[in-house]
XYZ file of C-alpha atoms in Angstrom:
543
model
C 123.143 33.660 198.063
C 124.197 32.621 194.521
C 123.135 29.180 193.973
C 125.726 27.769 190.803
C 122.461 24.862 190.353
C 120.693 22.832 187.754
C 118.456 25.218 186.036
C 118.483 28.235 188.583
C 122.375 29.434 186.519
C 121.215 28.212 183.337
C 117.872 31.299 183.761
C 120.633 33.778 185.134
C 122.206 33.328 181.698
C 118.658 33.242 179.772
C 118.642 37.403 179.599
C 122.337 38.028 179.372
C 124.071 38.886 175.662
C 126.446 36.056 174.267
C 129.699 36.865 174.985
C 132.496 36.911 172.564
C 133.766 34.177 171.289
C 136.004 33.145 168.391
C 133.384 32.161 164.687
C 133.410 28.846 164.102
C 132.372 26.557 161.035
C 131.678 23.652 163.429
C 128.570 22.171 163.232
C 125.627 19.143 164.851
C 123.555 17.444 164.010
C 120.870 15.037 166.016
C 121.849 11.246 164.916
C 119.713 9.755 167.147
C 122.652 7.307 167.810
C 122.393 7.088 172.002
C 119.921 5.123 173.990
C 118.130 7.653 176.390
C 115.076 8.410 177.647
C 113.878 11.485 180.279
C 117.202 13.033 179.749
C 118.086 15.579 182.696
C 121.654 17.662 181.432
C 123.477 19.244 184.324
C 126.242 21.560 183.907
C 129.224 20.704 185.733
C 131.332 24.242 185.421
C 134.235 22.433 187.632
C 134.986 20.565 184.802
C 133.316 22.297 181.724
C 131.309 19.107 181.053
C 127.507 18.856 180.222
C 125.944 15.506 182.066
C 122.891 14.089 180.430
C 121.382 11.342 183.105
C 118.695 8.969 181.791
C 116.308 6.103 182.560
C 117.475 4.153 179.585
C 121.219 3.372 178.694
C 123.294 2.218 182.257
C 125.438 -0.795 181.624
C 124.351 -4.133 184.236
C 124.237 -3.610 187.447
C 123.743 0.052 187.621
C 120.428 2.026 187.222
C 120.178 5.736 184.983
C 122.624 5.876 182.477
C 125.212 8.589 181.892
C 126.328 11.022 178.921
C 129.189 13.172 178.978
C 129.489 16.177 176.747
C 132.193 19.176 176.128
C 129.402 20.648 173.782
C 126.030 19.938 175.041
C 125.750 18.477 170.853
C 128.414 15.522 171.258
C 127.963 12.362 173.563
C 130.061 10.047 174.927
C 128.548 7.467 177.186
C 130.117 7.256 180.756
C 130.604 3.534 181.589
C 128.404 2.024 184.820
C 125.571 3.579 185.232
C 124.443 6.547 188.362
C 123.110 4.475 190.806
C 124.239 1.018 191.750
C 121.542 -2.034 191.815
C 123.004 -3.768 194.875
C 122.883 -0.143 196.650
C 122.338 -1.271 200.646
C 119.683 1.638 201.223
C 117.953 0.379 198.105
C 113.903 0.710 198.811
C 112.700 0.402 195.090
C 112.220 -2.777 193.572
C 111.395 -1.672 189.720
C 110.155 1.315 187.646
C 113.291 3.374 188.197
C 112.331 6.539 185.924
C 113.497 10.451 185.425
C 116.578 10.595 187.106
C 117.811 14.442 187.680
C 120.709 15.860 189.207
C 121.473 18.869 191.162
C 124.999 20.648 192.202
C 125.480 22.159 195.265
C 128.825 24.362 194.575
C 129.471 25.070 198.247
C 129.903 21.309 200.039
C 130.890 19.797 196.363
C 127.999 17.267 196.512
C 125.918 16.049 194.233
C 122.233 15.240 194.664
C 120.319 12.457 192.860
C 116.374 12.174 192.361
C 114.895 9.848 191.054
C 111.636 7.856 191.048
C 110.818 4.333 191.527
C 108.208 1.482 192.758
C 108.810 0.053 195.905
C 105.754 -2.945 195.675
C 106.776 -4.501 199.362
C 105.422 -1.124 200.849
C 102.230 -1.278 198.865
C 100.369 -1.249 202.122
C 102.666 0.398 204.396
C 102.632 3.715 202.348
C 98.801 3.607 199.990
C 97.023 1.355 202.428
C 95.792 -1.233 200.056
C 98.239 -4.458 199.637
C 97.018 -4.548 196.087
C 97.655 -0.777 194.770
C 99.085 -1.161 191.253
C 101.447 1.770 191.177
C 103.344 2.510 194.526
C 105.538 4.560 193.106
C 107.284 7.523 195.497
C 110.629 9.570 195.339
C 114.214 8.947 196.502
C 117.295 10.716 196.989
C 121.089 9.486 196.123
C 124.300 11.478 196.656
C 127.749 11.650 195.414
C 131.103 13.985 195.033
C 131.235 13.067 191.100
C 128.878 13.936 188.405
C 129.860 10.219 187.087
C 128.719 8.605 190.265
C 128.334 6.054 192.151
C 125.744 7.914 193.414
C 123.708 6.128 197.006
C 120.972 6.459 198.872
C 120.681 8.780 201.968
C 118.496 6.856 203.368
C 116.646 3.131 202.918
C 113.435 4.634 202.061
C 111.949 7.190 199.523
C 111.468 11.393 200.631
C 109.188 11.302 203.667
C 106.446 12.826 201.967
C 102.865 11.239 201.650
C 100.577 13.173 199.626
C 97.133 12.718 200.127
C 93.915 13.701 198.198
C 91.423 13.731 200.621
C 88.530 14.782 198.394
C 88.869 12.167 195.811
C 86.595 9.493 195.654
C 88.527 6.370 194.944
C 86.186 4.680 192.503
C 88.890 2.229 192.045
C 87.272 0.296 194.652
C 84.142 -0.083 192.469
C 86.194 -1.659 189.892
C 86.523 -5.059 188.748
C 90.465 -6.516 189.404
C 91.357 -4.987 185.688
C 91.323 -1.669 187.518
C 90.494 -0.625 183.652
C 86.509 0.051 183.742
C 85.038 2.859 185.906
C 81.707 3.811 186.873
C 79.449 4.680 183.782
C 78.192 7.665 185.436
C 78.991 10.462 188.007
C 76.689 9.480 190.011
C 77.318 5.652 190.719
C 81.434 6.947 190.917
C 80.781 9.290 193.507
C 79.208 6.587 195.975
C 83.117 5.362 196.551
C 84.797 5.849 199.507
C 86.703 9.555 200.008
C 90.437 9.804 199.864
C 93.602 8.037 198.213
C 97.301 8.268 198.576
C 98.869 9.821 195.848
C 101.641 7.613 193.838
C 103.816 9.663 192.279
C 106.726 10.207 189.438
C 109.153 12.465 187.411
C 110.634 14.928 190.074
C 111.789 17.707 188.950
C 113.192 20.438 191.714
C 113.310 24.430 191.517
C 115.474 26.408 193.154
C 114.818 29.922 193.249
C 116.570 32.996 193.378
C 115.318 33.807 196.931
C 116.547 30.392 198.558
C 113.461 28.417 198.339
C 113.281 25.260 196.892
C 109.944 23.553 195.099
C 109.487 19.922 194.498
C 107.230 19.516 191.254
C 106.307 15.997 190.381
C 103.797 14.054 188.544
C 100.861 12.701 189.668
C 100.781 9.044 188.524
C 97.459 8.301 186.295
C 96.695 4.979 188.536
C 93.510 6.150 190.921
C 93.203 9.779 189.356
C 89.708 9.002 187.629
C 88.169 12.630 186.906
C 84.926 12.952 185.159
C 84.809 14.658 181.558
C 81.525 16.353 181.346
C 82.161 16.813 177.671
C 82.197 13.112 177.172
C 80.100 11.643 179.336
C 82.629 9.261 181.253
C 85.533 8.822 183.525
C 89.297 9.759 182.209
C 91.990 8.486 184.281
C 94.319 11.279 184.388
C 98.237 12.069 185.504
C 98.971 15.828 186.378
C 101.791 17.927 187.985
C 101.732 18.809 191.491
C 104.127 20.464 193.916
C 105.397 20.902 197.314
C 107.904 23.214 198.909
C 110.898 21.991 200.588
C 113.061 23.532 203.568
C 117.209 23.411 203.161
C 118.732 21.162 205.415
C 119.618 18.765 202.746
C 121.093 20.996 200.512
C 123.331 22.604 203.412
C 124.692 19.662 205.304
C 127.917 19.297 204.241
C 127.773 15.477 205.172
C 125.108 14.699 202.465
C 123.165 12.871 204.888
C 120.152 14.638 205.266
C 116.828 14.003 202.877
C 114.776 16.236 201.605
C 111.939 17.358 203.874
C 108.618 19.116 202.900
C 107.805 22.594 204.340
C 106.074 22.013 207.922
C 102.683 24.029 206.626
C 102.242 20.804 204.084
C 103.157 17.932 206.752
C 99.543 16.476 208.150
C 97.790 19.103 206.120
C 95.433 17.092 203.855
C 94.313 14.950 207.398
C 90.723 13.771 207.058
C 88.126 11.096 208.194
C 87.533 8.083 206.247
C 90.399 6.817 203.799
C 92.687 3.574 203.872
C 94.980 3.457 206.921
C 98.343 4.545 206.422
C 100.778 7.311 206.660
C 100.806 11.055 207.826
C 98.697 12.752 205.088
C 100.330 15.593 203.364
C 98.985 18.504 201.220
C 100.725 19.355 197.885
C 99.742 22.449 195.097
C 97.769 22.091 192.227
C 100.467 23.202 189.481
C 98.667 21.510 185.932
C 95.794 19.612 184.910
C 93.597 18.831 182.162
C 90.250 19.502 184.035
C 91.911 23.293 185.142
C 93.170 24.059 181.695
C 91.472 21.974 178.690
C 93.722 21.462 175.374
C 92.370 18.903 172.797
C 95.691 17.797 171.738
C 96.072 15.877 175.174
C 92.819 13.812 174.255
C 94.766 11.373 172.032
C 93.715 8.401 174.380
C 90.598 9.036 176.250
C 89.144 6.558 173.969
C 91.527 3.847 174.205
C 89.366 1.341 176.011
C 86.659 1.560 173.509
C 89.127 1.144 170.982
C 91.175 -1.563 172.389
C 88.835 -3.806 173.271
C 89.151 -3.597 177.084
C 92.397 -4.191 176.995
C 93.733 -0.385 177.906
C 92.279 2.399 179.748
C 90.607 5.878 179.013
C 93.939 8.239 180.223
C 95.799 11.725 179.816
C 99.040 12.446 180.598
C 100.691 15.379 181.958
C 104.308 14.421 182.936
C 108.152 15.298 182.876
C 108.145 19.018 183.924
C 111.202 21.242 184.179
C 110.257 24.741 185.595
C 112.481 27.669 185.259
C 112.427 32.097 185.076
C 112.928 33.723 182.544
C 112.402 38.062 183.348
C 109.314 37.665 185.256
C 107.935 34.234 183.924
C 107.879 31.067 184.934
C 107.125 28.634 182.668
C 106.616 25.213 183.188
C 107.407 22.489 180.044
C 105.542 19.190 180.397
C 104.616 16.078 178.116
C 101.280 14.965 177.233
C 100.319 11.713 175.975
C 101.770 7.965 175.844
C 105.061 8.100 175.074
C 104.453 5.502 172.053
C 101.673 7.216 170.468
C 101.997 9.755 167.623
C 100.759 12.424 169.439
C 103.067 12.103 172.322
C 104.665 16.056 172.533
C 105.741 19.144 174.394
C 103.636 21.864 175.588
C 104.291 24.703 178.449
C 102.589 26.764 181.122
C 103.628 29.764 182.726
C 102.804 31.623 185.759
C 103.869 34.283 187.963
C 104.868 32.798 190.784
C 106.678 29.157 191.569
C 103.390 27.599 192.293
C 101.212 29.439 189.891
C 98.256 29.859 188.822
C 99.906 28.519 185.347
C 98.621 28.863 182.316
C 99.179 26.822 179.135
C 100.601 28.057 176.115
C 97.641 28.644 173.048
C 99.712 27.129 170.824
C 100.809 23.950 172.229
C 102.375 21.140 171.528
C 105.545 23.167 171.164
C 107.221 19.692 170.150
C 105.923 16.489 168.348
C 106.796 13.910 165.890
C 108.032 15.529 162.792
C 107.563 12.446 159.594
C 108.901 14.617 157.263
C 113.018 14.793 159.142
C 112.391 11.498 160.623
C 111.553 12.713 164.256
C 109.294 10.634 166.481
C 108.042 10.033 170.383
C 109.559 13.106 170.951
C 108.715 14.222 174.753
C 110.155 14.282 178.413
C 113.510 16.794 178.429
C 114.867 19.496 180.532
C 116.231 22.607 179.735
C 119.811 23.738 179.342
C 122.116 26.663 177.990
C 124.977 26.857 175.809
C 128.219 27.376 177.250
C 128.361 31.350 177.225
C 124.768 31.316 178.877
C 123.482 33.364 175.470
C 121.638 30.765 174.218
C 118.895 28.081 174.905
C 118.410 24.142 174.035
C 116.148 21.654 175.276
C 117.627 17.790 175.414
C 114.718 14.972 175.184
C 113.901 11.854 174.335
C 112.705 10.501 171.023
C 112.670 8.278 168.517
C 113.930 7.796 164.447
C 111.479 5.438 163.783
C 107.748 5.036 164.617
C 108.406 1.381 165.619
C 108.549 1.149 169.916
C 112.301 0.745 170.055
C 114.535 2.481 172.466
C 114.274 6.154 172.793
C 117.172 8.128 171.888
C 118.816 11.491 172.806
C 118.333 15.098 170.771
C 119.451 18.633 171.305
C 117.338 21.434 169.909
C 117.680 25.085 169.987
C 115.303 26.796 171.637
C 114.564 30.650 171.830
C 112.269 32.753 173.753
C 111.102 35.711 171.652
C 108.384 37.816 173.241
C 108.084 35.615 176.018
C 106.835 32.001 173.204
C 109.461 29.410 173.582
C 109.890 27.629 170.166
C 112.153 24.698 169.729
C 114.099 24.752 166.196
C 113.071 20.949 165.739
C 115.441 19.445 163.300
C 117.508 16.278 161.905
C 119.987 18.690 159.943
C 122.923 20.412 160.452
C 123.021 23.323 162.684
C 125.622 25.412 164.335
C 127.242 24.172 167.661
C 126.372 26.064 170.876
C 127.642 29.396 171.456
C 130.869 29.249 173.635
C 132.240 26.085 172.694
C 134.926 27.323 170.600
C 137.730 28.222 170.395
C 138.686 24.721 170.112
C 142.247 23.761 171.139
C 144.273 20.619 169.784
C 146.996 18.874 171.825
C 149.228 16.306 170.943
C 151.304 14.404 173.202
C 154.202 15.342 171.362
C 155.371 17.822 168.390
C 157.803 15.691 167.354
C 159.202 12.006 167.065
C 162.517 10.893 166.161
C 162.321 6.785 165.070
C 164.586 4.803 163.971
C 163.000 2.821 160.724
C 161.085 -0.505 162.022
C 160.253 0.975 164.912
C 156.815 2.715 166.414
C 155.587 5.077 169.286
C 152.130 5.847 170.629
C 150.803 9.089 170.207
C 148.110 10.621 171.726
C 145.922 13.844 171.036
C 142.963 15.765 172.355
C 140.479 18.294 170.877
C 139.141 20.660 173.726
C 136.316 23.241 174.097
C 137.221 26.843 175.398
C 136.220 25.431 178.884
C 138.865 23.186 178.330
C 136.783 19.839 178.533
C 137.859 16.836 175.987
C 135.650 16.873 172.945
C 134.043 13.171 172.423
C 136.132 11.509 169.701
C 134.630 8.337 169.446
C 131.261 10.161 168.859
C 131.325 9.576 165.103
C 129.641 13.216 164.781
C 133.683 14.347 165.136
C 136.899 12.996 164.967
C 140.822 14.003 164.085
C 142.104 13.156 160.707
C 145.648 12.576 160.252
C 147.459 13.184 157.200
C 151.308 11.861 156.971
C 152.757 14.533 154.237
C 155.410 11.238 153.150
C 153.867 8.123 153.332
C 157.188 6.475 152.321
C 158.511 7.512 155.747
C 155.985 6.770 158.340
C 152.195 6.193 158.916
C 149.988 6.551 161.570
C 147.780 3.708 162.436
C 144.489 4.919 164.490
C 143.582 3.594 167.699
C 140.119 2.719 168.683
C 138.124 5.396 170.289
C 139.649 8.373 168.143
C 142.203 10.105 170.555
C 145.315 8.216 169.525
C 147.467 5.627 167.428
C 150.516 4.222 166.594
C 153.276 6.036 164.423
C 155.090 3.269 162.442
C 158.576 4.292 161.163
C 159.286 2.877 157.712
C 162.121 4.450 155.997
C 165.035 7.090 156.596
C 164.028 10.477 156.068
C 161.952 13.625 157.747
C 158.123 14.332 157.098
C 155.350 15.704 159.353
C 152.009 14.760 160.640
C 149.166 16.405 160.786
C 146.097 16.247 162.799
C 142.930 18.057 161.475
C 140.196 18.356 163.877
C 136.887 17.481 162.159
C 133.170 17.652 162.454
C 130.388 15.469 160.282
C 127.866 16.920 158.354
C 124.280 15.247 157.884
C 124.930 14.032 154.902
C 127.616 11.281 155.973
C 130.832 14.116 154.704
C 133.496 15.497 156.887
C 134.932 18.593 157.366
C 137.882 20.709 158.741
C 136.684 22.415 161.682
C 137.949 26.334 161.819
C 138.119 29.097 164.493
C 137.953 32.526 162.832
C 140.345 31.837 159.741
C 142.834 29.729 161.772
C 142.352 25.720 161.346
C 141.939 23.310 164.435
C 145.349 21.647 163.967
C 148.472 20.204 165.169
C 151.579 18.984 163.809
C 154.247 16.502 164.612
C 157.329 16.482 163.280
C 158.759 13.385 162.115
C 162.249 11.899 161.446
C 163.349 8.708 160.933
C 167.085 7.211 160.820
C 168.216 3.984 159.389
C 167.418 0.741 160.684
């Protein structure tokens, strides 16, 4: 069955030729003007829009903000926020990260997950009433892209992974929870088995139905010992778990997400805290399976810091998808503050592996030299004739530890080595956008002098979504041929103003669609030879 869904569309158009399409001049380029961070883009083809959903940028009282695009290039922010703090089936309390979104183009619903911390179940769910990070997974639904998404149900995806071969040398530690065992040895006297918190879900749906759940592994009670350095590394990594279907086909949206039966109970052993059913989960990435050095950036931190941080790696904010045969895996290393915070990728040839990481990782890191920085945690998307590739993330334009903001790069594939065209400068928009189309909500006025009339206008993509005016990175310019007669006063927002008659006589107005270039100019957008354009005739009697 053809599943029209988050990234599963997007890899059916990753080997297929760009289709026609009128030339255009248009151009982007990345401002770093939006608040975002672990941007997820769906593509909504009901309405030709590109959704970008985010930890960072809701307005109050909503959680995971909400950008709308006609160009996957161009944001607007969509007021509120996806999910709704006073939400009734609320279970989390804080740490409400990496929200992604999911289309199901059969019952019309939308599908929300999302990760947060729920700390009044610290117990209930990791058996300790003092377990820093009890973070788990929930699901929201709605019939908009824009929300108000809810919870299915007041409590996280039933799913309790369990590590049953760990040994939780966490309760050897002091009440930091920041200094581990000093050797091997002494850390493998704790206690077997831990709960697994967990973070950043990310789902797969694949061609043949199924449906994988990949996810982080939080860093909290993950202490792995480096043989190459002689000490413990507290580590996050990506794991995964399959899923069976009755969510996604009740019509009702009021199913969760399940785990396949085979992975329900499977990790049950002796020993451990008391808690939940203990479930298995897949290996999918790790440090200790597949060493890189450029994930090493803080494995000295505690040394360094004086105590006052831990020895970690990171491995977080995975988006899997095909492309031919492949599947790769994309995945951020490091703290998300640090220089060496980046991109890499695995891939594999099957959903849940073995993967393999890429030689020549990071595939994406701060760039000093076009003022790129903290750049890390995105998700993949296509343009809107499914020829071409661009990954959205999170960074920053400054290496202080402000908000992180949204980018689009190009990205490409040749001989199988995805490469991300990095870049602050102008580059062409994505292929299928144009042509554009310019609409007025009249072609002509007739005014008597001292009088005025709204007008209107809209710019829209060949899908026929609205283009974000008040996005300074375009606009429409309009030019009144006779000044003397009228003028047109602009509205806020960019899609409209006021047409002041001032004297007898005819003229016209025109409106000139526009895009910005990187260095602060605009220009008249063109499709082919033909301008973006509309006019309005004008004609004004005597007062």
């Amino acid at each position: 069955m053809r599943r029209v869904v988050g990234l599963l569309i997007a890899a059916a158009f990753a080997l297929a030729p760009a289709a026609a399409q009128a030339a255009t001049n248009a151009t982007y380029f990345n401002d770093a003007s939006l608040p975002a961070a672990d941007p997820y883009v769906l593509h909504d083809p009901s309405s030709g829009y590109y959704y970008a959903y985010s930890t960072d940028g809701a307005d109050a009282g909503s959680y995971f903000g909400i950008y709308r695009s006609a160009d996957l290039v161009t944001w607007e922010h969509v007021e509120g926020g996806a999910l709704p703090v006073n939400d009734p089936k609320q279970w989390g309390n804080d740490w409400f990260w990496a929200p992604e979104v999911y289309r199901n183009p059969k019952t019309g619903l939308y599908f929300l997950f999302y990760a947060a911390r729920s700390d009044a179940n610290k117990k209930a769910w990791f058996g300790y009433a003092d377990f820093e990070e009890p973070c788990k997974v929930g699901v929201a639904v709605s019939r908009s892209p824009e929300g108000p998404f809810h919870n299915i149900a007041a409590r996280p995806i039933d799913y309790n992974p369990y590590d049953p071969n760990y040994h939780d040398v966490n309760l050897l530690m002091g009440p930091d929870q920041r200094k581990p065992p000093a050797t091997l040895k002494e850390g493998e006297k704790a206690p077997l088995g831990t709960y697994i918190p967990y973070i950043d879900p990310d789902v797969y749906f694949a061609e043949d139905g199924a449906q994988y759940l990949y996810f982080s592994r939080n860093a909290y009670r993950n202490w792995n010992w480096d043989a190459d350095l002689g000490k413990y590394v507290e580590e996050s990594n990506i794991l995964a778990v399959p899923l069976t279907s009755a969510w996604w086909n009740d019509p009702t949206g009021r199913t969760m997400p399940s785990i396949a039966p085979a992975y329900r109970g499977a990790n049950a052993s002796k020993g451990g805290p008391a808690g939940p059913r203990r479930d298995g989960w897949k290996q999918i990435l790790s440090y200790q399976q597949d060493k890189q050095a450029w994930e090493n950036a803080h494995v000295n931190d505690y040394e360094l810091s004086g105590g006052q941080k831990k020895n970690r790696r990171w491995e977080e904010g995975s988006t899997t998808f095909k492309l031919g045969g492949t599947y790769y895996l994309t995945y951020s290393a490091n703290n998300w503050e640090s220089p060496s915070y980046g991109v890499g990728y695995a891939t594999a040839p099957s959903p849940l592996g073995p993967f393999k990481k890429y030689s020549g990782n990071p595939i994406l890191s701060q760039d000093p030299a076009i003022g790129m920085y903290s750049t890390g945690h995105g998700s993949l998307a296509f343009s809107p004739d499914g020829g071409e590739m661009y990954y959205v993330h999170h960074g920053r334009p400054t290496t202080d530890a402000g908000q992180r903001r949204l980018y689009t790069e190009r990205m490409t594939a040749a001989g199988g080595v995805l490469d991300i065209d990095q870049s602050t400068s102008d580059r062409p928009v994505p292929s299928g956008v144009a042509p554009y189309a310019m609409t007025a909500s009249a072609s002509s006025l007739r005014l008597r002098a001292g009088t005025t009339a709204r007008l209107t206008w809209r710019v829209t993509s060949a899908a026929g979504a609205s283009l974000a005016l008040a996005n300074p990175l375009n606009r429409v310019s309009p030019r009144v041929a006779n000044s003397r007669v009228a003028e047109l006063r602009p509205n806020a927002g960019g899609a409209g103003g006021t047409v002041v008659a001032k004297a007898a006589g005819k003229t016209t107005l025109t409106l000139a669609y526009q895009r910005r270039h990187a260095a602060g100019d605009y220009f008249d957008v063109f499709d082919d030879t033909w301008p973006v354009s509309q006019t309005v005739d004008i004609k004004v009697s005597g007062g």
